[in-house]
Short mmCIF file of C-alpha atoms and ligand atoms in Angstrom, two decimals:
data_model
loop_
_atom_site.label_atom_id
_atom_site.label_comp_id
_atom_site.label_asym_id
_atom_site.label_seq_id
_atom_site.Cartn_x
_atom_site.Cartn_y
_atom_site.Cartn_z
CA MET A 1 27.60 65.35 -63.61
CA ALA A 2 24.51 64.90 -61.40
CA ILE A 3 21.07 64.09 -62.92
CA LYS A 4 18.07 65.61 -61.29
CA ARG A 5 14.62 64.95 -61.94
CA LYS A 6 12.76 67.92 -63.27
CA GLU A 7 8.87 67.50 -62.70
CA LYS A 8 6.25 69.34 -64.36
CA LYS A 9 3.35 70.76 -62.75
CA SER A 10 0.89 68.60 -64.42
CA GLY A 11 2.57 65.28 -63.44
CA GLY A 12 1.72 61.86 -64.66
CA LEU A 13 2.18 59.92 -67.90
CA LYS A 14 1.01 61.52 -71.18
CA SER A 15 -0.57 59.37 -73.85
CA LEU A 16 0.44 60.36 -77.46
CA ARG A 17 -0.49 58.81 -80.89
CA SER A 18 2.64 57.75 -82.90
CA SER A 19 2.77 58.17 -86.51
CA GLY A 20 1.78 54.54 -86.93
CA GLY A 21 -1.58 55.18 -85.10
CA SER A 22 -0.70 53.18 -81.85
CA SER A 23 -0.52 55.22 -78.80
CA VAL A 24 2.65 55.41 -76.68
CA GLU A 25 3.20 56.89 -73.11
CA THR A 26 5.72 59.55 -72.35
CA SER A 27 6.84 60.76 -68.98
CA PRO A 28 6.86 64.57 -68.14
CA LEU A 29 10.07 63.82 -66.16
CA ARG A 30 13.24 64.86 -67.83
CA PRO A 31 16.95 64.57 -66.86
CA GLN A 32 18.59 67.87 -66.09
CA PHE A 33 22.43 67.89 -66.38
CA ILE A 34 24.38 69.92 -63.90
CA THR A 35 27.95 70.58 -64.53
CA LYS A 36 29.91 70.39 -61.31
CA ARG A 37 33.71 70.92 -60.60
CA PRO A 38 35.27 67.60 -60.07
CA PRO A 39 36.44 67.04 -56.45
CA CYS A 40 39.91 66.25 -57.39
CA GLY A 41 40.63 69.11 -59.26
CA ASP A 42 38.99 71.32 -56.61
CA ASN A 43 41.22 69.88 -54.06
CA CYS A 44 44.50 70.33 -56.04
CA PRO A 45 46.48 73.49 -54.91
CA ASN A 46 47.40 73.90 -58.53
CA HIS A 47 43.89 73.48 -59.81
CA ASN A 48 45.27 70.95 -62.39
CA GLN A 49 42.60 69.93 -64.92
CA ILE A 50 42.75 66.30 -63.73
CA ARG A 51 39.35 65.10 -65.31
CA LYS A 52 40.38 66.67 -68.64
CA MET A 53 43.83 65.04 -68.30
CA LEU A 54 42.44 61.64 -67.63
CA MET A 55 39.88 61.84 -70.20
CA THR A 56 42.33 62.90 -72.92
CA VAL A 57 44.46 59.79 -71.86
CA GLN A 58 41.70 57.42 -71.75
CA LYS A 59 40.01 58.50 -75.01
CA GLY A 60 43.24 59.23 -77.12
CA VAL A 61 43.44 55.93 -78.88
CA GLU A 62 39.53 55.62 -79.29
CA TYR A 63 39.75 59.01 -81.12
CA GLY A 64 42.51 57.68 -83.60
CA LYS A 65 45.40 59.44 -81.88
CA THR A 66 48.81 57.80 -81.33
CA LEU A 67 50.00 57.38 -77.73
CA ASP A 68 52.50 60.04 -78.27
CA GLN A 69 49.91 62.65 -79.41
CA THR A 70 47.86 61.67 -76.40
CA PHE A 71 50.65 61.93 -73.78
CA GLU A 72 51.71 65.28 -75.50
CA GLU A 73 48.18 66.65 -75.03
CA ALA A 74 48.10 65.49 -71.57
CA PHE A 75 51.48 67.19 -70.82
CA TYR A 76 50.17 70.45 -72.16
CA ILE A 77 46.98 70.20 -70.22
CA PHE A 78 49.33 69.98 -66.96
CA LEU A 79 51.38 73.00 -68.43
CA GLU A 80 48.38 75.26 -68.48
CA THR A 81 48.34 75.22 -64.59
CA THR A 82 51.74 74.14 -63.59
CA PRO A 83 55.28 74.14 -64.83
CA PHE A 84 56.18 71.26 -62.46
CA PRO A 85 54.37 68.20 -63.20
CA SER A 86 57.37 65.89 -62.78
CA VAL A 87 58.17 67.53 -59.51
CA CYS A 88 54.62 67.40 -58.18
CA GLY A 89 54.27 63.91 -59.52
CA ARG A 90 57.04 62.91 -57.03
CA VAL A 91 56.54 65.12 -53.96
CA CYS A 92 52.81 66.24 -53.78
CA PRO A 93 50.89 64.60 -51.11
CA HIS A 94 47.94 64.14 -53.63
CA PRO A 95 44.91 65.70 -51.81
CA CYS A 96 43.26 65.18 -55.12
CA GLU A 97 43.21 61.40 -54.54
CA THR A 98 41.91 61.93 -50.98
CA GLU A 99 38.83 63.50 -52.63
CA CYS A 100 38.47 61.06 -55.62
CA ASN A 101 34.86 59.69 -55.95
CA ARG A 102 36.44 56.20 -56.49
CA LYS A 103 38.01 55.95 -53.11
CA GLU A 104 34.94 54.38 -51.65
CA LYS A 105 34.85 51.78 -54.38
CA GLU A 106 37.98 50.23 -55.89
CA GLY A 107 40.35 52.92 -54.48
CA PRO A 108 41.16 56.41 -55.82
CA VAL A 109 42.54 56.71 -59.38
CA GLY A 110 46.41 57.22 -59.28
CA ILE A 111 46.34 60.82 -60.44
CA ASN A 112 49.91 61.57 -58.81
CA LYS A 113 51.38 58.58 -60.59
CA MET A 114 49.88 59.81 -63.88
CA GLU A 115 51.28 63.38 -63.34
CA ARG A 116 54.71 61.87 -62.84
CA TYR A 117 54.54 59.71 -65.92
CA ILE A 118 53.22 62.63 -68.10
CA GLY A 119 55.71 65.02 -66.73
CA ASP A 120 58.60 62.70 -67.25
CA TYR A 121 57.21 62.16 -70.83
CA GLY A 122 57.37 65.91 -71.45
CA LEU A 123 60.98 65.97 -70.16
CA GLU A 124 62.13 63.01 -71.99
CA LYS A 125 60.71 64.39 -75.45
CA GLY A 126 61.99 68.00 -74.78
CA LEU A 127 58.54 69.40 -74.86
CA ARG A 128 58.72 73.38 -74.47
CA PRO A 129 55.89 75.54 -72.92
CA LYS A 130 53.58 77.33 -75.16
CA LYS A 131 53.41 81.02 -74.80
CA LEU A 132 49.81 82.46 -74.70
CA THR A 133 50.98 85.62 -76.73
CA GLU A 134 53.93 86.50 -79.06
CA GLU A 135 53.53 89.96 -77.67
CA THR A 136 56.03 91.49 -75.15
CA ARG A 137 54.54 93.67 -72.48
CA PRO A 138 56.13 96.92 -71.46
CA GLU A 139 56.02 96.10 -67.77
CA ARG A 140 59.13 94.33 -66.22
CA ILE A 141 58.36 92.06 -63.26
CA ALA A 142 60.59 91.15 -60.36
CA VAL A 143 59.88 87.94 -58.35
CA VAL A 144 61.65 87.47 -54.98
CA GLY A 145 62.63 83.93 -54.31
CA SER A 146 62.88 80.88 -56.60
CA GLY A 147 60.75 78.39 -54.76
CA PRO A 148 57.93 76.69 -56.28
CA GLY A 149 55.56 79.76 -55.77
CA GLY A 150 58.15 82.20 -57.22
CA LEU A 151 59.03 80.11 -60.26
CA SER A 152 55.32 79.32 -61.01
CA ALA A 153 54.50 83.05 -60.86
CA ALA A 154 57.45 83.62 -63.16
CA TYR A 155 56.26 80.95 -65.71
CA HIS A 156 52.71 82.09 -65.85
CA LEU A 157 53.89 85.82 -66.29
CA ALA A 158 56.42 84.75 -68.93
CA ARG A 159 53.47 82.84 -70.79
CA ARG A 160 51.69 86.09 -70.90
CA GLY A 161 54.34 88.12 -72.34
CA TYR A 162 55.94 89.66 -69.34
CA PRO A 163 59.80 90.16 -68.97
CA VAL A 164 60.56 88.45 -65.51
CA THR A 165 63.61 88.48 -63.46
CA VAL A 166 63.78 86.08 -60.42
CA PHE A 167 66.00 87.00 -57.48
CA GLU A 168 67.32 84.15 -55.30
CA ALA A 169 69.31 84.52 -52.17
CA PHE A 170 70.96 80.90 -52.44
CA PRO A 171 73.35 79.70 -54.81
CA LYS A 172 70.63 77.38 -56.55
CA THR A 173 67.20 77.71 -57.51
CA GLY A 174 64.10 75.60 -56.09
CA GLY A 175 63.91 76.83 -52.49
CA MET A 176 62.29 74.17 -50.40
CA LEU A 177 62.09 71.98 -53.40
CA ARG A 178 65.90 71.76 -53.40
CA TYR A 179 66.94 72.41 -49.83
CA GLY A 180 64.04 70.67 -47.95
CA ILE A 181 63.45 67.51 -49.98
CA PRO A 182 65.81 64.66 -50.02
CA ASP A 183 67.28 63.56 -53.42
CA TYR A 184 65.74 60.01 -53.12
CA ARG A 185 62.24 61.59 -53.18
CA LEU A 186 63.12 64.49 -55.65
CA PRO A 187 66.26 63.81 -57.92
CA GLN A 188 67.86 67.26 -58.52
CA SER A 189 68.20 66.48 -62.09
CA ILE A 190 64.54 66.60 -62.43
CA LEU A 191 64.14 69.84 -60.55
CA ASP A 192 66.96 71.27 -62.68
CA ALA A 193 65.28 70.19 -65.92
CA GLU A 194 61.93 71.75 -64.87
CA VAL A 195 63.56 74.93 -63.75
CA GLN A 196 65.56 74.99 -66.95
CA ARG A 197 62.42 75.10 -69.09
CA ILE A 198 61.23 78.12 -67.36
CA ALA A 199 64.64 79.76 -67.92
CA ASP A 200 64.41 78.98 -71.58
CA MET A 201 61.08 80.90 -72.05
CA GLY A 202 63.24 83.87 -71.30
CA VAL A 203 62.89 84.25 -67.56
CA GLU A 204 66.09 85.67 -66.20
CA ILE A 205 67.27 84.10 -62.89
CA LYS A 206 69.94 85.75 -60.55
CA VAL A 207 71.11 83.55 -57.77
CA ASN A 208 73.13 84.84 -54.88
CA THR A 209 71.14 87.80 -54.83
CA SER A 210 69.42 88.91 -51.65
CA VAL A 211 67.05 91.77 -52.55
CA GLY A 212 67.63 94.69 -50.28
CA THR A 213 71.09 93.67 -49.32
CA THR A 214 73.07 92.62 -52.42
CA SER A 215 73.55 94.40 -55.62
CA PRO A 216 72.32 92.14 -58.64
CA THR A 217 74.92 90.18 -60.22
CA LYS A 218 74.77 88.52 -63.59
CA THR A 219 74.63 84.69 -63.58
S1 SF4 B 301 49.24 65.04 -57.12
FE1 SF4 B 301 49.03 66.69 -58.71
S2 SF4 B 301 47.07 66.90 -59.41
FE2 SF4 B 301 47.10 65.84 -57.36
S3 SF4 B 301 46.95 67.43 -55.80
FE3 SF4 B 301 49.05 67.23 -56.13
S4 SF4 B 301 49.55 68.75 -57.86
FE4 SF4 B 301 47.32 68.47 -57.81
#
């Protein structure tokens, strides 16, 4: 939020008479509030609503919410943009923090750590994604590849009521998240749990199915 001075053409201080009869001076300069996109969220590939999430956590108790209510709310803020807060909280190189306004002062806000904590909270509590509609769309969608991009697309489509089938050539889902990142950085159990949450929304996932070369098999 920037404050910009707005100058009136007349300029200078005005003298007004108050109700008590004494005179008070007022300035024609007025603050003008300009809403800007926060640089952290702007630099996040998921466009996570980082400012909203951090404010929710910071103000929760002040607004009379329990910690559980606060963390649950923060979890669903992440789920508006990504199905993988626990995964991203472990493996994302956090470009959001590179752009954090606090980095020149006491250091950037630990956004990545917050994401991991909130994501793990959601897994631990078994929180389920909320669909945006109860309607089931007539169009069926095929997604080729169950990497983070494919599964994110499936997740957002399923939230909007589309029946989705994901085709994966490998025996397991996750793409580079599973086959390109070592377990000590991303435990398979975390990846499995977040993929399962997508499958539980009704997304059908067919592994060992290379599109164009293999007949689909039931998994
Ligand atoms: S750490 Fe999370 S919020 Fe930051 S850039 Fe990565 S995905 Fe976005």
